[in-house]
Short mmCIF file of C-alpha atoms and ligand atoms in Angstrom, two decimals:
data_model
loop_
_atom_site.label_atom_id
_atom_site.label_comp_id
_atom_site.label_asym_id
_atom_site.label_seq_id
_atom_site.Cartn_x
_atom_site.Cartn_y
_atom_site.Cartn_z
CA UNK A 1 5.13 -37.09 22.35
CA UNK A 2 8.11 -35.06 21.22
CA UNK A 3 11.39 -35.60 22.74
CA UNK A 4 11.31 -31.74 23.91
CA UNK A 5 8.47 -32.51 26.09
CA UNK A 6 5.27 -31.85 23.91
CA UNK A 7 2.19 -33.78 23.85
CA UNK A 8 -0.83 -32.54 21.73
CA UNK A 9 -3.94 -34.71 21.59
CA UNK A 10 -7.73 -34.37 21.91
CA UNK A 11 -9.07 -33.78 25.22
CA UNK A 12 -12.62 -33.08 26.47
CA UNK A 13 -11.95 -32.05 30.03
CA UNK A 14 -9.39 -29.19 31.23
CA UNK A 15 -8.21 -28.80 34.82
CA UNK A 16 -7.43 -25.06 35.34
CA UNK A 17 -4.55 -24.98 37.87
CA UNK A 18 -5.06 -21.33 38.76
CA UNK A 19 -7.53 -19.06 40.53
CA UNK A 20 -9.02 -15.53 40.24
CA UNK A 21 -9.71 -13.75 36.92
CA UNK A 22 -7.45 -15.84 34.84
CA UNK A 23 -9.23 -18.98 36.02
CA UNK A 24 -12.54 -17.48 35.02
CA UNK A 25 -11.09 -16.19 31.58
CA UNK A 26 -10.01 -20.04 30.94
CA UNK A 27 -13.13 -21.47 32.04
CA UNK A 28 -15.08 -19.37 29.75
CA UNK A 29 -13.00 -20.20 26.71
CA UNK A 30 -13.32 -24.06 27.55
CA UNK A 31 -17.20 -23.62 27.99
CA UNK A 32 -17.28 -21.87 24.49
CA UNK A 33 -15.65 -24.80 22.84
CA UNK A 34 -17.71 -27.37 24.75
CA UNK A 35 -15.05 -28.67 26.91
CA UNK A 36 -15.57 -29.65 30.53
CA UNK A 37 -13.86 -28.01 33.24
CA UNK A 38 -12.20 -28.87 36.69
CA UNK A 39 -11.44 -26.19 39.18
CA UNK A 40 -8.92 -26.60 42.17
CA UNK A 41 -9.30 -24.36 45.02
CA UNK A 42 -7.51 -23.69 48.49
CA UNK A 43 -9.17 -22.92 51.88
CA UNK A 44 -9.14 -19.16 51.07
CA UNK A 45 -11.09 -19.99 47.82
CA UNK A 46 -13.77 -22.03 49.02
CA UNK A 47 -16.35 -19.36 47.80
CA UNK A 48 -14.41 -18.13 44.79
CA UNK A 49 -16.05 -17.58 41.59
CA UNK A 50 -14.02 -19.95 39.73
CA UNK A 51 -15.17 -22.79 41.96
CA UNK A 52 -18.75 -22.04 41.13
CA UNK A 53 -18.46 -21.64 37.36
CA UNK A 54 -16.39 -24.92 36.79
CA UNK A 55 -18.27 -28.02 36.09
CA UNK A 56 -16.26 -29.75 38.93
CA UNK A 57 -14.22 -28.52 41.77
CA UNK A 58 -11.65 -30.21 44.05
CA UNK A 59 -10.05 -28.78 47.16
CA UNK A 60 -6.28 -29.12 47.14
CA UNK A 61 -5.02 -27.63 50.37
CA UNK A 62 -4.61 -24.68 52.78
CA UNK A 63 -4.44 -21.16 51.77
CA UNK A 64 -0.78 -20.69 51.08
CA UNK A 65 0.15 -20.98 47.63
CA UNK A 66 2.96 -23.62 48.37
CA UNK A 67 0.17 -25.84 49.96
CA UNK A 68 -2.27 -25.69 47.20
CA UNK A 69 -1.69 -23.88 43.86
CA UNK A 70 1.84 -24.86 43.88
CA UNK A 71 1.36 -28.53 44.73
CA UNK A 72 2.16 -30.39 41.47
CA UNK A 73 1.50 -33.68 43.12
CA UNK A 74 -1.98 -32.75 44.21
CA UNK A 75 -3.07 -31.08 40.89
CA UNK A 76 -1.75 -34.12 38.98
CA UNK A 77 -3.73 -36.41 41.35
CA UNK A 78 -6.97 -34.38 40.65
CA UNK A 79 -6.32 -34.38 36.94
CA UNK A 80 -6.40 -38.13 37.19
CA UNK A 81 -9.16 -38.68 39.52
CA UNK A 82 -11.35 -36.17 37.62
CA UNK A 83 -10.34 -37.79 34.08
CA UNK A 84 -9.19 -34.50 32.73
CA UNK A 85 -7.05 -34.79 29.68
CA UNK A 86 -5.12 -31.45 29.87
CA UNK A 87 -4.12 -28.80 32.28
CA UNK A 88 -4.11 -25.07 31.87
CA UNK A 89 -1.73 -23.28 34.19
CA UNK A 90 -2.71 -19.69 33.57
CA UNK A 91 -0.03 -17.41 34.77
CA UNK A 92 2.11 -17.29 37.91
CA UNK A 93 2.21 -20.47 40.11
CA UNK A 94 3.15 -23.39 38.08
CA UNK A 95 2.82 -21.69 34.48
CA UNK A 96 6.70 -21.44 34.07
CA UNK A 97 7.95 -24.57 35.72
CA UNK A 98 9.55 -26.97 33.15
CA UNK A 99 9.26 -29.82 35.69
CA UNK A 100 5.61 -29.47 35.91
CA UNK A 101 5.09 -29.30 32.30
CA UNK A 102 7.21 -32.48 31.85
CA UNK A 103 5.23 -34.09 34.66
CA UNK A 104 2.08 -33.57 33.07
CA UNK A 105 3.40 -34.97 29.58
CA UNK A 106 4.80 -37.95 31.45
CA UNK A 107 1.31 -38.58 33.01
CA UNK A 108 -0.19 -38.51 29.47
CA UNK A 109 -1.95 -35.20 30.31
CA UNK A 110 -1.53 -32.29 27.88
CA UNK A 111 0.13 -29.24 29.38
CA UNK A 112 -1.73 -26.25 27.55
CA UNK A 113 1.55 -24.40 27.01
CA UNK A 114 4.95 -24.88 25.41
CA UNK A 115 7.07 -27.91 25.37
CA UNK A 116 9.04 -28.41 28.60
CA UNK A 117 12.29 -27.71 26.93
CA UNK A 118 11.26 -24.13 25.66
CA UNK A 119 10.14 -23.35 29.22
CA UNK A 120 13.65 -24.41 30.50
CA UNK A 121 15.85 -22.71 27.93
CA UNK A 122 13.95 -19.39 28.18
CA UNK A 123 14.03 -19.72 32.07
CA UNK A 124 17.67 -19.56 31.74
CA UNK A 125 18.33 -15.98 30.98
CA UNK A 126 21.88 -16.63 29.51
CA UNK A 127 20.83 -19.68 27.49
CA UNK A 128 18.06 -17.52 26.29
CA UNK A 129 20.34 -14.78 25.10
CA UNK A 130 22.83 -17.02 23.34
CA UNK A 131 20.07 -19.04 21.82
CA UNK A 132 17.92 -16.28 20.35
CA UNK A 133 21.20 -14.29 19.32
CA UNK A 134 22.25 -17.30 17.18
CA UNK A 135 18.86 -16.98 15.52
CA UNK A 136 19.68 -13.37 14.41
CA UNK A 137 17.88 -11.53 17.39
CA UNK A 138 19.25 -8.37 18.64
CA UNK A 139 20.22 -8.73 22.48
CA UNK A 140 21.76 -6.05 24.74
CA UNK A 141 25.59 -6.16 24.68
CA UNK A 142 26.71 -8.43 27.67
CA UNK A 143 28.73 -11.24 28.83
CA UNK A 144 28.91 -14.77 27.60
CA UNK A 145 27.97 -17.62 29.84
CA UNK A 146 30.57 -19.40 32.12
CA UNK A 147 32.70 -16.29 33.32
CA UNK A 148 34.14 -16.09 36.65
CA UNK A 149 34.50 -12.89 38.84
CA UNK A 150 37.86 -11.77 37.20
CA UNK A 151 36.55 -12.51 33.59
CA UNK A 152 33.39 -10.49 34.48
CA UNK A 153 35.17 -7.58 35.67
CA UNK A 154 37.51 -7.56 32.54
CA UNK A 155 34.34 -7.79 30.17
CA UNK A 156 32.67 -4.93 32.14
CA UNK A 157 35.61 -2.55 30.79
CA UNK A 158 34.31 -3.52 27.25
CA UNK A 159 30.74 -3.02 27.85
CA UNK A 160 31.08 0.31 29.71
CA UNK A 161 28.85 1.94 32.38
CA UNK A 162 26.17 1.97 33.61
CA UNK A 163 25.43 -1.70 33.43
CA UNK A 164 23.45 -4.23 35.31
CA UNK A 165 24.41 -7.33 36.98
CA UNK A 166 21.64 -9.91 36.31
CA UNK A 167 20.91 -13.41 37.83
CA UNK A 168 20.86 -16.10 35.00
CA UNK A 169 18.05 -17.73 37.15
CA UNK A 170 16.30 -14.36 37.60
CA UNK A 171 13.61 -12.65 35.30
CA UNK A 172 10.98 -10.06 35.62
CA UNK A 173 13.37 -7.60 37.36
CA UNK A 174 14.37 -10.37 40.17
CA UNK A 175 17.95 -10.35 40.98
CA UNK A 176 18.99 -7.33 39.00
CA UNK A 177 21.51 -4.63 40.36
CA UNK A 178 22.65 -1.41 38.69
CA UNK A 179 26.38 -0.48 38.53
CA UNK A 180 27.32 3.03 37.74
CA UNK A 181 31.09 2.93 37.87
CA UNK A 182 33.87 0.49 37.95
CA UNK A 183 34.74 0.80 41.57
CA UNK A 184 31.25 -0.60 42.54
CA UNK A 185 31.43 -3.59 40.37
CA UNK A 186 33.09 -6.16 42.51
CA UNK A 187 30.92 -5.36 45.55
CA UNK A 188 27.85 -5.40 43.26
CA UNK A 189 28.74 -8.91 41.81
CA UNK A 190 29.25 -10.22 45.12
CA UNK A 191 25.73 -8.78 46.37
CA UNK A 192 24.09 -10.10 43.21
CA UNK A 193 25.46 -13.77 43.58
CA UNK A 194 24.44 -13.73 47.36
CA UNK A 195 20.76 -12.65 46.42
CA UNK A 196 20.51 -15.08 43.56
CA UNK A 197 21.78 -17.84 45.62
CA UNK A 198 19.16 -17.17 48.36
CA UNK A 199 16.13 -16.47 45.77
CA UNK A 200 17.08 -19.09 43.13
CA UNK A 201 19.61 -21.51 44.58
CA UNK A 202 21.87 -20.49 41.84
CA UNK A 203 24.48 -17.82 42.05
CA UNK A 204 25.44 -17.50 38.46
CA UNK A 205 25.16 -13.85 37.29
CA UNK A 206 26.07 -12.03 33.81
CA UNK A 207 26.46 -8.46 32.86
CA UNK A 208 24.46 -6.30 30.45
CA UNK A 209 24.84 -2.71 29.22
CA UNK A 210 22.08 -0.50 30.92
CA UNK A 211 19.71 0.75 28.25
CA UNK A 212 18.42 4.09 29.83
CA UNK A 213 15.06 5.82 29.17
CA UNK A 214 13.78 2.74 27.21
CA UNK A 215 10.25 1.52 26.78
CA UNK A 216 9.04 -1.89 27.38
CA UNK A 217 7.26 -3.20 24.24
CA UNK A 218 6.46 -6.91 23.93
CA UNK A 219 5.27 -8.88 21.03
CA UNK A 220 2.32 -11.57 21.44
CA UNK A 221 3.24 -14.95 19.61
CA UNK A 222 1.01 -17.83 18.73
CA UNK A 223 2.54 -21.11 17.61
CA UNK A 224 1.20 -24.66 16.57
CA UNK A 225 2.92 -27.81 16.63
CA UNK A 226 3.43 -27.74 12.82
CA UNK A 227 5.90 -25.07 13.41
CA UNK A 228 3.74 -22.19 12.10
CA UNK A 229 4.45 -19.12 14.31
CA UNK A 230 2.63 -15.63 14.03
CA UNK A 231 2.85 -12.38 15.80
CA UNK A 232 -0.22 -10.56 17.07
CA UNK A 233 1.38 -6.96 17.23
CA UNK A 234 2.82 -5.26 20.31
CA UNK A 235 1.71 -4.15 23.69
CA UNK A 236 3.12 -1.11 25.42
CA UNK A 237 3.98 -2.16 29.09
CA UNK A 238 6.17 0.84 30.07
CA UNK A 239 3.65 1.98 32.82
CA UNK A 240 4.80 -0.16 35.79
CA UNK A 241 5.89 0.24 39.24
CA UNK A 242 8.63 -2.07 41.03
CA UNK A 243 8.33 -4.49 37.91
CA UNK A 244 4.51 -4.72 38.46
CA UNK A 245 2.73 -3.51 35.33
CA UNK A 246 -0.18 -1.17 35.92
CA UNK A 247 -1.44 -0.17 32.45
CA UNK A 248 -0.89 -1.75 29.00
CA UNK A 249 -2.00 -0.94 25.64
CA UNK A 250 -2.24 -2.33 22.14
CA UNK A 251 -0.72 -0.93 19.89
CA UNK A 252 2.12 1.10 21.23
CA UNK A 253 2.14 4.82 20.45
CA UNK A 254 5.73 4.57 19.22
CA UNK A 255 5.66 1.61 16.87
CA UNK A 256 4.75 2.22 13.17
CA UNK A 257 4.06 -0.44 10.66
CA UNK A 258 7.73 -0.92 9.80
CA UNK A 259 8.87 -1.41 13.23
CA UNK A 260 6.13 -3.83 14.15
CA UNK A 261 7.04 -5.94 11.17
CA UNK A 262 10.61 -6.01 12.11
CA UNK A 263 10.00 -6.66 15.87
CA UNK A 264 7.33 -9.35 14.95
CA UNK A 265 9.65 -11.07 12.54
CA UNK A 266 12.62 -11.12 15.23
CA UNK A 267 10.15 -12.33 17.77
CA UNK A 268 9.05 -15.14 15.47
CA UNK A 269 12.81 -16.19 14.84
CA UNK A 270 13.26 -16.11 18.78
CA UNK A 271 10.40 -18.57 19.11
CA UNK A 272 11.30 -20.84 16.35
CA UNK A 273 14.85 -21.12 18.01
CA UNK A 274 13.30 -23.05 20.81
CA UNK A 275 10.59 -24.87 18.77
CA UNK A 276 7.96 -23.05 20.70
CA UNK A 277 4.37 -24.02 20.54
CA UNK A 278 1.22 -22.35 22.00
CA UNK A 279 0.84 -18.58 23.19
CA UNK A 280 4.10 -16.80 24.24
CA UNK A 281 5.44 -13.33 24.50
CA UNK A 282 8.87 -11.67 23.54
CA UNK A 283 9.84 -8.58 25.69
CA UNK A 284 12.01 -6.13 24.23
CA UNK A 285 13.61 -2.79 25.30
CA UNK A 286 13.09 -0.05 22.77
CA UNK A 287 15.51 2.71 22.97
CA UNK A 288 14.89 6.45 22.21
CA UNK A 289 16.64 5.84 18.71
CA UNK A 290 13.99 3.11 18.27
CA UNK A 291 16.78 0.18 18.48
CA UNK A 292 15.12 -2.88 20.11
CA UNK A 293 16.62 -5.64 22.11
CA UNK A 294 15.64 -8.98 23.37
CA UNK A 295 15.07 -8.91 27.10
CA UNK A 296 13.24 -12.25 27.85
CA UNK A 297 10.52 -14.65 26.64
CA UNK A 298 7.42 -15.13 28.83
CA UNK A 299 6.38 -18.78 28.09
CA UNK A 300 2.86 -18.40 29.23
CA UNK A 301 -0.44 -16.57 28.69
CA UNK A 302 0.00 -13.12 30.19
CA UNK A 303 -2.09 -10.80 32.39
CA UNK A 304 -2.35 -8.23 29.50
CA UNK A 305 -3.43 -10.50 26.73
CA UNK A 306 -6.96 -8.90 26.40
CA UNK A 307 -5.63 -5.75 24.83
CA UNK A 308 -4.20 -7.84 22.09
CA UNK A 309 -7.52 -9.75 21.65
CA UNK A 310 -9.57 -6.72 21.38
CA UNK A 311 -7.34 -5.15 18.50
CA UNK A 312 -6.76 -8.38 16.69
CA UNK A 313 -10.19 -9.92 17.12
CA UNK A 314 -8.43 -13.40 17.92
CA UNK A 315 -9.32 -15.19 21.27
CA UNK A 316 -5.91 -16.13 22.40
CA UNK A 317 -7.09 -18.61 25.03
CA UNK A 318 -9.49 -20.47 22.59
CA UNK A 319 -6.37 -20.61 20.37
CA UNK A 320 -4.22 -22.20 23.17
CA UNK A 321 -6.75 -24.74 23.54
CA UNK A 322 -6.95 -25.64 19.88
CA UNK A 323 -3.23 -25.88 19.32
CA UNK A 324 -2.77 -27.94 22.39
CA UNK A 325 -5.29 -30.46 20.89
CA UNK A 326 -2.75 -30.43 17.80
CA UNK A 327 -5.02 -28.17 15.62
CA UNK A 328 -3.27 -25.80 13.22
CA UNK A 329 -3.41 -22.13 13.54
CA UNK A 330 -6.51 -20.67 12.10
CA UNK A 331 -4.47 -17.50 10.83
CA UNK A 332 -1.73 -16.88 8.76
CA UNK A 333 0.46 -13.59 9.26
CA UNK A 334 -1.42 -12.05 6.38
CA UNK A 335 -4.86 -12.61 8.02
CA UNK A 336 -3.72 -10.81 11.29
CA UNK A 337 -5.16 -7.29 11.08
CA UNK A 338 -4.89 -4.71 13.87
CA UNK A 339 -7.89 -2.23 14.30
CA UNK A 340 -8.59 0.39 16.86
CA UNK A 341 -6.87 0.72 20.27
CA UNK A 342 -7.00 -0.97 23.74
CA UNK A 343 -6.01 -0.05 27.01
CA UNK A 344 -5.99 -2.13 30.27
CA UNK A 345 -5.89 -0.77 33.79
CA UNK A 346 -5.07 -3.46 36.58
CA UNK A 347 -7.29 -3.04 39.43
CA UNK A 348 -5.44 -3.88 42.59
CA UNK A 349 -6.49 -4.03 46.27
CA UNK A 350 -4.03 -1.58 47.36
CA UNK A 351 -3.75 1.94 48.80
CA UNK A 352 -2.18 4.37 46.22
CA UNK A 353 -2.15 7.16 48.72
CA UNK A 354 -0.07 5.07 51.35
CA UNK A 355 2.80 3.46 49.09
CA UNK A 356 0.61 1.00 47.38
CA UNK A 357 0.14 -1.03 50.58
CA UNK A 358 -1.91 -4.08 50.06
CA UNK A 359 -5.50 -3.91 51.27
CA UNK A 360 -7.62 -6.74 52.70
CA UNK A 361 -11.14 -7.36 53.69
CA UNK A 362 -14.54 -7.93 52.44
CA UNK A 363 -15.88 -6.29 49.42
CA UNK A 364 -19.16 -4.95 50.75
CA UNK A 365 -20.45 -3.52 47.70
CA UNK A 366 -19.21 -3.37 43.91
CA UNK A 367 -20.61 -1.89 40.84
CA UNK A 368 -18.87 -2.83 37.58
CA UNK A 369 -18.62 -0.70 34.59
CA UNK A 370 -20.09 -1.70 31.39
CA UNK A 371 -21.29 -0.36 28.09
CA UNK A 372 -19.76 0.30 24.67
CA UNK A 373 -16.03 -0.73 24.40
CA UNK A 374 -15.73 -1.82 28.05
CA UNK A 375 -14.52 -5.48 29.13
CA UNK A 376 -14.01 -6.30 32.76
CA UNK A 377 -12.13 -9.65 33.65
CA UNK A 378 -12.58 -10.24 37.16
CA UNK A 379 -12.68 -13.00 40.07
CA UNK A 380 -14.44 -10.98 42.76
CA UNK A 381 -17.93 -10.03 43.70
CA UNK A 382 -20.08 -8.38 46.42
CA UNK A 383 -19.21 -10.49 49.62
CA UNK A 384 -15.82 -11.60 48.27
CA UNK A 385 -13.07 -11.56 50.90
CA UNK A 386 -9.83 -10.22 49.59
CA UNK A 387 -7.09 -12.31 51.60
CA UNK A 388 -3.37 -11.65 51.92
CA UNK A 389 -2.44 -14.97 50.45
CA UNK A 390 -2.42 -14.10 46.78
CA UNK A 391 -1.43 -11.06 44.73
CA UNK A 392 -3.49 -7.89 44.77
CA UNK A 393 -4.99 -7.71 41.36
CA UNK A 394 -8.70 -8.22 41.78
CA UNK A 395 -9.87 -7.15 38.23
CA UNK A 396 -8.75 -5.94 34.91
CA UNK A 397 -10.58 -3.00 33.22
CA UNK A 398 -9.93 -2.92 29.48
CA UNK A 399 -11.36 -0.28 27.25
CA UNK A 400 -11.43 -0.40 23.37
CA UNK A 401 -11.79 2.44 21.03
CA UNK A 402 -11.30 3.41 17.31
CA UNK A 403 -8.45 5.67 18.33
CA UNK A 404 -6.17 5.90 21.60
CA UNK A 405 -8.03 9.16 22.32
CA UNK A 406 -11.52 7.11 22.46
CA UNK A 407 -10.16 4.31 24.20
CA UNK A 408 -8.54 6.81 27.06
CA UNK A 409 -11.75 8.77 27.25
CA UNK A 410 -13.76 5.55 27.78
CA UNK A 411 -11.36 4.56 30.32
CA UNK A 412 -12.08 7.87 32.29
CA UNK A 413 -15.62 7.12 32.04
CA UNK A 414 -15.61 3.56 33.07
CA UNK A 415 -13.29 4.30 36.23
CA UNK A 416 -15.82 7.06 37.12
CA UNK A 417 -18.54 4.19 36.99
CA UNK A 418 -16.55 1.65 38.75
CA UNK A 419 -17.30 1.25 42.65
CA UNK A 420 -15.63 -1.28 44.97
CA UNK A 421 -16.18 -0.81 48.58
CA UNK A 422 -14.74 -2.39 51.60
CA UNK A 423 -11.09 -2.55 50.34
CA UNK A 424 -8.85 0.32 49.05
CA UNK A 425 -8.22 0.13 45.37
CA UNK A 426 -5.87 1.54 42.91
CA UNK A 427 -8.69 3.12 40.94
CA UNK A 428 -7.85 6.59 41.89
CA UNK A 429 -4.27 5.97 40.50
CA UNK A 430 -5.79 5.08 37.24
CA UNK A 431 -8.02 8.20 37.38
CA UNK A 432 -4.96 10.31 38.13
CA UNK A 433 -3.13 8.63 35.35
CA UNK A 434 -5.89 9.37 32.90
CA UNK A 435 -5.75 12.95 33.81
CA UNK A 436 -2.11 12.97 33.07
CA UNK A 437 -0.95 15.26 30.35
CA UNK A 438 2.34 12.91 29.63
CA UNK A 439 -0.07 9.71 29.61
CA UNK A 440 -2.62 11.38 27.11
CA UNK A 441 0.17 12.35 24.86
CA UNK A 442 1.95 9.21 24.98
CA UNK A 443 5.11 10.68 26.31
CA UNK A 444 6.37 8.10 29.07
CA UNK A 445 9.03 5.46 29.57
CA UNK A 446 9.59 2.60 32.09
CA UNK A 447 10.78 5.38 34.74
CA UNK A 448 7.69 7.37 34.48
CA UNK A 449 5.19 6.09 37.24
CA UNK A 450 8.32 5.70 39.93
CA UNK A 451 10.02 8.96 39.01
CA UNK A 452 7.72 11.41 37.44
CA UNK A 453 4.30 10.66 38.75
CA UNK A 454 2.93 11.33 42.19
CA UNK A 455 -0.68 10.99 43.41
CA UNK A 456 0.11 14.09 45.47
CA UNK A 457 0.65 16.66 42.70
CA UNK A 458 -2.29 17.89 40.53
CA UNK A 459 -1.26 18.84 37.16
CA UNK A 460 -2.28 22.57 36.45
CA UNK A 461 -5.87 22.67 35.35
CA UNK A 462 -5.19 24.50 32.12
CA UNK A 463 -2.35 21.92 31.19
CA UNK A 464 -4.78 19.25 32.04
CA UNK A 465 -7.59 20.61 30.04
CA UNK A 466 -5.33 21.16 27.17
CA UNK A 467 -4.18 17.52 27.13
CA UNK A 468 -7.96 16.29 27.31
CA UNK A 469 -9.07 18.73 24.60
CA UNK A 470 -6.20 17.43 22.41
CA UNK A 471 -7.18 14.01 23.02
CA UNK A 472 -10.78 14.63 22.03
CA UNK A 473 -9.67 16.79 18.93
CA UNK A 474 -7.19 14.25 17.81
CA UNK A 475 -10.03 11.55 18.03
CA UNK A 476 -11.99 13.61 15.76
CA UNK A 477 -9.27 13.72 13.32
CA UNK A 478 -8.19 10.11 13.69
CA UNK A 479 -4.82 11.32 15.14
CA UNK A 480 -2.68 10.80 18.13
CA UNK A 481 -2.68 13.65 20.77
CA UNK A 482 1.09 14.06 20.20
CA UNK A 483 0.58 15.07 16.70
CA UNK A 484 -1.34 17.95 18.18
CA UNK A 485 0.38 18.66 21.42
CA UNK A 486 4.20 18.57 20.57
CA UNK A 487 6.41 17.41 23.43
CA UNK A 488 7.22 20.41 25.57
CA UNK A 489 4.22 22.46 24.31
CA UNK A 490 2.44 21.62 27.55
CA UNK A 491 0.14 24.63 28.24
CA UNK A 492 0.84 27.05 25.58
CA UNK A 493 -1.81 26.18 23.26
CA UNK A 494 -4.90 25.19 25.51
CA UNK A 495 -7.13 27.94 24.41
CA UNK A 496 -6.30 27.25 20.80
CA UNK A 497 -7.23 23.73 21.23
CA UNK A 498 -10.15 24.51 23.17
CA UNK A 499 -11.73 26.73 20.50
CA UNK A 500 -10.97 24.05 18.08
CA UNK A 501 -12.80 21.36 20.00
CA UNK A 502 -15.77 23.94 20.49
CA UNK A 503 -15.85 24.20 16.60
CA UNK A 504 -15.75 20.54 16.11
CA UNK A 505 -18.40 19.92 18.57
CA UNK A 506 -20.95 22.20 16.81
C1 MV4 B 1 17.16 -4.06 31.52
C2 MV4 B 1 16.81 -2.62 31.62
C3 MV4 B 1 17.83 -1.80 30.98
N1 MV4 B 1 19.02 -2.41 30.43
N2 MV4 B 1 18.19 -4.57 30.85
C4 MV4 B 1 13.38 -5.27 34.21
C5 MV4 B 1 12.60 -6.65 34.29
C6 MV4 B 1 13.44 -7.60 33.32
N3 MV4 B 1 12.49 -8.12 32.31
C7 MV4 B 1 14.41 -6.65 32.73
N4 MV4 B 1 14.49 -5.45 33.24
C8 MV4 B 1 15.15 -4.45 32.59
N5 MV4 B 1 16.31 -5.10 32.06
C9 MV4 B 1 19.15 -3.71 30.35
N6 MV4 B 1 20.26 -4.16 29.71
C10 MV4 B 1 15.78 -2.16 32.18
C11 MV4 B 1 14.91 -3.10 32.74
C12 MV4 B 1 13.89 -2.58 33.54
C13 MV4 B 1 12.58 -2.57 33.06
C14 MV4 B 1 12.36 -3.28 32.05
C15 MV4 B 1 10.89 -3.44 31.50
C16 MV4 B 1 9.91 -2.91 32.19
C17 MV4 B 1 10.13 -2.12 33.25
C18 MV4 B 1 11.58 -2.04 33.78
C19 MV4 B 1 11.80 -1.33 34.89
C20 MV4 B 1 13.01 -1.14 35.45
C21 MV4 B 1 13.95 -1.89 34.81
#
């Protein structure tokens, strides 16, 4: 065991401390490698898919997560009773709890994730900033740790407005407050402290200059226990609502080879600064001038990992299992080649026509899309009961194509095939997005869904037709639609492109 809380050793049985589609994803990777699997489940999950697919399954408590999937003691007890040599935490629940990672290691059980210390450092957003900055990673201009209110207010004048008050213990958008002018600052700091104390039991806050109109781009990393770290390109994650991502893609429309290399090398440096091992992700903000800034590191497998898998051909979960067993990465940076384009739509049980209100009930019928370039990662089936206990994501629809246009057109086709009856889903949201001129031409940032996209307004049919035609034409040429429909050109050239498409089709 390393003194930073990492244990790697061979294991033949893995306990999956999670549920839903990600539990299924991890089970499948284990089974492909001939590794035994142990599921844990709550009352609400007695009939869940992961319980049926695992070699063994143990009940760990009632439906509320704090009584089951968050119970470290019960999960470690099942690991010991079942003889599991490792625990995979998936995402959410215990995935980013340094104390859980350490407790596994202390019990002689491999935690399939980073060393406990890397989780701890990256979980403290100020310590993360100072640690990666020392390794040469660009961070957003902001305050140093350890400042009192008077010092924060003095520092704000240097940083300038607008700025953000962020909770040190926050992350993922939790505990963040925008401030547009000096007169609001003291009140915002006080409010942010109260909120942070209530949410995290820690009222430490810091200030950062607000980067406006940025894209959210993240770099996927893989690292082994010998200190080898590689990047698997970027993901475009700007399409989100209230810090919940809805659509992700790999690669990003705005990242060229040079920018990818620079962001990748910086991300590798950030991981090395905390002796990172296993799969991880560095989140960046990319501004309009293509400056990029470190935001935070996600020290876990992410929901959107499949888009990277399809474009790089690397099975990230298999690789997590291998490096947790102490094996070296099977790839060097030079081996990583990106080919084609992948788009993921998160299918949530929620009503996009009613403020995305979560929807519960029994799935009476479901028909899952399939065919060329279509992958569906799901934990649900006909007869499954969607309960209010866990998050509303029930499936991920991932489409792959040679170009972005082909992936988007496949997504339109697959969404049309998809049927989920009995609960409301956000499939209409995704269909509407696949009809959006701005989506098809790659012109969006993190504010797009909340500020410029509405389920109620229909795009002018000719504008839409132009965008779809441009997407198709671009695909024929191996180009991006934006190279054909320039920003602002919206509906001037539709007939021109239509006739071009007609010619190409013949
Ligand atoms: C920011 C920012 C602008 N400027 N920091 C939100 C999630 C958390 N990881 C950090 N977040 C942001 N930090 C500075 N200095 C804007 C966001 C942000 C955001 C970031 C990524 C994806 C979506 C977002 C939506 C709103 C705000």
